[in-house]
Coordinates of C-alpha atoms in Angstrom, one line a residue:
M20 CA 0.0 0.0 0.0
D21 CA 1.5 3.4 -1.0
T22 CA 2.3 6.2 1.4
Y23 CA -0.5 8.4 0.0
I24 CA -3.2 5.9 1.0
N25 CA -1.5 5.2 4.4
R26 CA -1.7 8.9 5.2
L27 CA -5.4 8.9 4.3
I28 CA -6.0 5.9 6.6
E29 CA -4.2 7.7 9.4
S30 CA -6.6 10.6 8.9
I31 CA -9.6 8.3 9.0
H32 CA -8.5 6.8 12.3
Q33 CA -8.2 10.3 13.8
L34 CA -11.7 11.1 12.5
L35 CA -13.6 8.0 13.7
P36 CA -13.6 8.8 17.5
R37 CA -15.1 12.2 16.8
L38 CA -17.5 11.4 14.0
Q39 CA -21.2 11.2 15.2
I40 CA -23.6 9.3 12.8
E41 CA -26.8 7.5 13.6
S42 CA -29.1 5.2 11.6
V43 CA -32.5 5.8 13.2
D44 CA -34.6 3.9 10.7
P45 CA -33.3 1.4 8.2
H46 CA -35.5 2.9 5.5
D47 CA -34.3 6.4 5.9
P48 CA -30.9 8.0 5.4
V49 CA -28.3 8.0 8.2
K50 CA -28.3 11.2 10.3
V51 CA -24.9 13.0 10.6
H52 CA -24.8 14.8 14.0
Y53 CA -21.2 15.9 13.7
L54 CA -18.5 15.7 11.0
P55 CA -15.3 17.4 11.9
D56 CA -13.5 19.8 9.6
P57 CA -12.1 19.5 7.0
W58 CA -14.1 16.4 6.1
R59 CA -17.0 16.9 3.8
L60 CA -20.2 14.9 3.4
L61 CA -20.7 13.5 -0.1
G62 CA -23.7 11.2 0.4
K63 CA -26.0 9.4 2.8
G64 CA -27.5 5.9 2.5
N65 CA -29.8 4.1 4.8
Y66 CA -26.9 2.2 6.5
A67 CA -23.8 4.3 5.8
V68 CA -22.4 7.8 4.9
V69 CA -19.9 8.7 2.2
I70 CA -17.4 11.4 3.0
Y71 CA -14.1 12.8 1.6
H72 CA -11.1 14.8 2.7
P73 CA -10.1 17.8 0.5
D74 CA -6.5 16.6 0.5
Y75 CA -7.6 13.3 -1.0
P76 CA -10.1 14.3 -3.7
N77 CA -9.9 11.1 -5.7
Q78 CA -10.9 8.8 -2.8
V79 CA -14.0 8.6 -0.7
V80 CA -14.6 6.9 2.7
K81 CA -17.8 4.9 3.3
I82 CA -18.5 4.5 7.0
Y83 CA -21.3 2.2 8.3
A84 CA -23.4 3.5 11.1
P85 CA -23.2 1.7 14.4
G86 CA -25.4 -1.4 14.6
R87 CA -26.0 -1.6 10.8
P88 CA -24.9 -4.7 8.9
G89 CA -23.4 -4.9 5.4
F90 CA -19.7 -4.1 5.7
E91 CA -18.4 -7.6 5.1
E92 CA -20.8 -8.2 2.3
E93 CA -19.8 -5.0 0.5
V94 CA -16.1 -5.8 0.8
E95 CA -16.8 -9.2 -0.9
V96 CA -18.8 -7.5 -3.6
Y97 CA -15.9 -5.3 -4.5
R98 CA -13.5 -8.2 -4.4
R99 CA -15.7 -10.0 -7.0
L100 CA -16.2 -6.9 -9.2
G101 CA -12.5 -6.2 -9.6
S102 CA -11.8 -3.4 -12.1
H103 CA -14.6 -2.1 -14.3
P104 CA -15.1 1.4 -15.7
A105 CA -18.7 1.6 -14.4
Y106 CA -17.9 0.7 -10.8
S107 CA -15.7 2.1 -8.0
Q108 CA -12.9 0.0 -6.5
C109 CA -12.1 -0.8 -2.9
L110 CA -8.6 0.4 -2.0
Y111 CA -8.8 -0.5 1.7
A112 CA -11.4 -1.9 4.1
K113 CA -11.3 -2.4 7.9
E114 CA -13.3 -1.6 11.0
N115 CA -16.6 -0.9 9.3
F116 CA -15.2 1.6 6.7
L117 CA -14.1 1.3 3.1
V118 CA -11.7 3.5 1.2
L119 CA -13.1 3.7 -2.4
K120 CA -12.0 5.2 -5.7
R121 CA -14.2 8.3 -6.1
L122 CA -16.7 8.3 -9.0
Y123 CA -17.6 11.7 -10.4
G124 CA -20.9 12.5 -11.9
V125 CA -24.5 13.4 -11.2
T126 CA -27.1 10.9 -10.0
L127 CA -30.0 10.3 -12.3
Y128 CA -32.2 11.5 -9.4
D129 CA -30.4 14.8 -9.5
C130 CA -30.5 14.9 -13.3
I131 CA -34.3 14.8 -13.2
H132 CA -34.3 17.6 -10.6
R133 CA -31.9 19.8 -12.6
G134 CA -33.5 19.1 -16.0
L135 CA -30.3 17.5 -17.4
R136 CA -30.7 15.3 -20.4
I137 CA -30.0 11.6 -19.8
P138 CA -28.8 10.0 -23.0
K139 CA -29.8 6.4 -23.8
K140 CA -26.1 5.4 -23.7
V141 CA -26.2 6.0 -19.9
I142 CA -29.0 3.4 -19.5
Q143 CA -27.2 1.0 -21.8
D144 CA -23.9 1.4 -19.9
I145 CA -25.7 0.6 -16.6
D146 CA -27.4 -2.4 -18.1
S147 CA -24.0 -3.7 -19.4
A148 CA -22.4 -3.1 -15.9
L149 CA -25.2 -5.1 -14.2
D150 CA -24.7 -7.9 -16.7
Y151 CA -21.0 -7.9 -15.9
A152 CA -21.8 -8.2 -12.1
R153 CA -24.1 -11.1 -12.8
G154 CA -21.3 -12.8 -14.7
R155 CA -19.2 -12.4 -11.5
G156 CA -21.7 -14.3 -9.4
L157 CA -23.4 -11.2 -8.1
H158 CA -27.1 -10.2 -8.0
P159 CA -27.6 -6.5 -8.7
H160 CA -30.1 -5.2 -6.1
D161 CA -31.6 -1.9 -5.1
I162 CA -30.6 0.0 -8.3
H163 CA -32.6 3.2 -8.3
G164 CA -32.0 6.8 -9.3
R165 CA -29.8 7.7 -6.4
N166 CA -27.5 4.7 -6.9
V167 CA -26.6 5.3 -10.5
M168 CA -24.9 8.3 -12.1
M169 CA -24.1 10.0 -15.3
D170 CA -20.7 11.4 -16.2
E171 CA -19.9 12.9 -19.6
G172 CA -22.7 10.8 -21.1
R173 CA -21.7 7.5 -19.6
G174 CA -23.4 5.5 -16.9
L175 CA -22.0 4.5 -13.5
V176 CA -23.2 2.3 -10.7
V177 CA -22.5 3.9 -7.3
D178 CA -23.9 1.6 -4.7
V179 CA -23.2 -2.1 -4.8
S180 CA -23.7 -2.9 -1.1
D181 CA -26.7 -5.2 -1.8
F182 CA -25.3 -7.2 -4.7
L183 CA -25.1 -10.4 -2.6
H184 CA -28.9 -10.4 -2.0
R185 CA -30.6 -13.1 -4.0
E186 CA -34.1 -11.7 -3.7
T187 CA -35.8 -10.4 -6.9
C188 CA -35.5 -6.6 -7.2
S189 CA -37.5 -4.8 -9.9
K190 CA -36.3 -1.2 -9.2
W191 CA -34.0 -1.0 -12.2
N192 CA -36.5 -2.4 -14.6
N193 CA -39.1 -0.1 -13.3
L194 CA -36.8 2.9 -13.6
K195 CA -36.0 1.9 -17.2
K196 CA -39.8 1.7 -18.0
A197 CA -40.2 5.2 -16.6
Y198 CA -37.2 6.4 -18.6
Y199 CA -38.5 5.0 -22.0
W200 CA -42.2 5.6 -21.5
L201 CA -42.2 8.9 -19.6
Y202 CA -38.9 10.6 -19.5
R203 CA -37.8 10.4 -23.1
P204 CA -41.1 11.3 -24.8
F205 CA -42.3 13.9 -22.3
I206 CA -39.8 15.2 -19.8
S207 CA -36.5 15.3 -21.7
P208 CA -37.7 17.3 -24.8
I209 CA -38.8 20.2 -22.6
K210 CA -36.0 19.9 -20.0
L211 CA -38.6 19.8 -17.2
R212 CA -37.1 20.3 -13.8
I213 CA -38.9 18.3 -11.1
P214 CA -38.7 19.6 -7.5
Y215 CA -37.2 17.4 -4.9
F216 CA -40.3 17.3 -2.8
V217 CA -42.2 15.8 -5.8
L218 CA -39.5 13.2 -6.4
D219 CA -39.6 12.3 -2.7
V220 CA -43.3 11.8 -2.8
V221 CA -42.9 9.5 -5.8
R222 CA -40.1 7.6 -4.0
R223 CA -42.1 7.1 -0.8
S224 CA -45.2 6.1 -2.8
Y225 CA -43.2 3.6 -4.8
R226 CA -41.8 2.1 -1.6
R227 CA -45.3 1.8 0.0
C228 CA -46.6 0.2 -3.2
A229 CA -43.7 -2.3 -3.3
W230 CA -44.2 -3.2 0.3
F231 CA -47.9 -3.7 -0.2
K232 CA -47.3 -5.9 -3.3
T233 CA -44.7 -8.0 -1.5
T234 CA -47.0 -8.5 1.5
C235 CA -49.9 -9.5 -0.6
C236 CA -47.8 -12.1 -2.5
R237 CA -46.6 -13.6 0.8
L238 CA -50.1 -13.8 2.1
V239 CA -51.3 -15.5 -1.1
R240 CA -48.4 -18.0 -1.0
S241 CA -49.2 -18.8 2.6
F242 CA -52.7 -19.7 1.7
I243 CA -51.9 -21.9 -1.3
S244 CA -48.8 -23.6 0.0
P245 CA -49.4 -27.2 1.1

């Protein structure tokens, strides 16, 4: 491991005792109560936060909130993925944090909010990247607008933490349907900007509908199973 990464790891160990993060609800983003300077918050998931240090702009640190699982699984996912242009790479992992190669771009969620055009090539790149992951024995899961990005017209996959889950996940297929049936013919031509509160309403409604559908399927199976 080179000296550059070693210095970053030392900075992380100095940060950890002072960092205050909390995952209150597994369905909502982690709360950051205190992040010491000069560290900056880059993103929040339901189980972890992603931060970076200005002196190390090409790396990010993903730190899991206390009590939340998934660290070991994510390390294994990155091991299987190896090197691929649509994914980050794990440079170091220990004690519930990962040092990752930083991916630059704009999430598709933010593209919709900002009225940025999303070329078809972005969707095709992500499809190809997910097929690559399947070829590595992984199961792409939880692929939605906040977990995929666009950079210079190419597609990137940001969050791979659930790629060991074998459960069927239709989020990416549903997003693609919305892209081809709604976004391309109606939203993209007029560069419509959709407020975050509208996107959040859609996100919460989708989650409730998905939960209701899953619950109904389980109930039906319980009645018809011998």
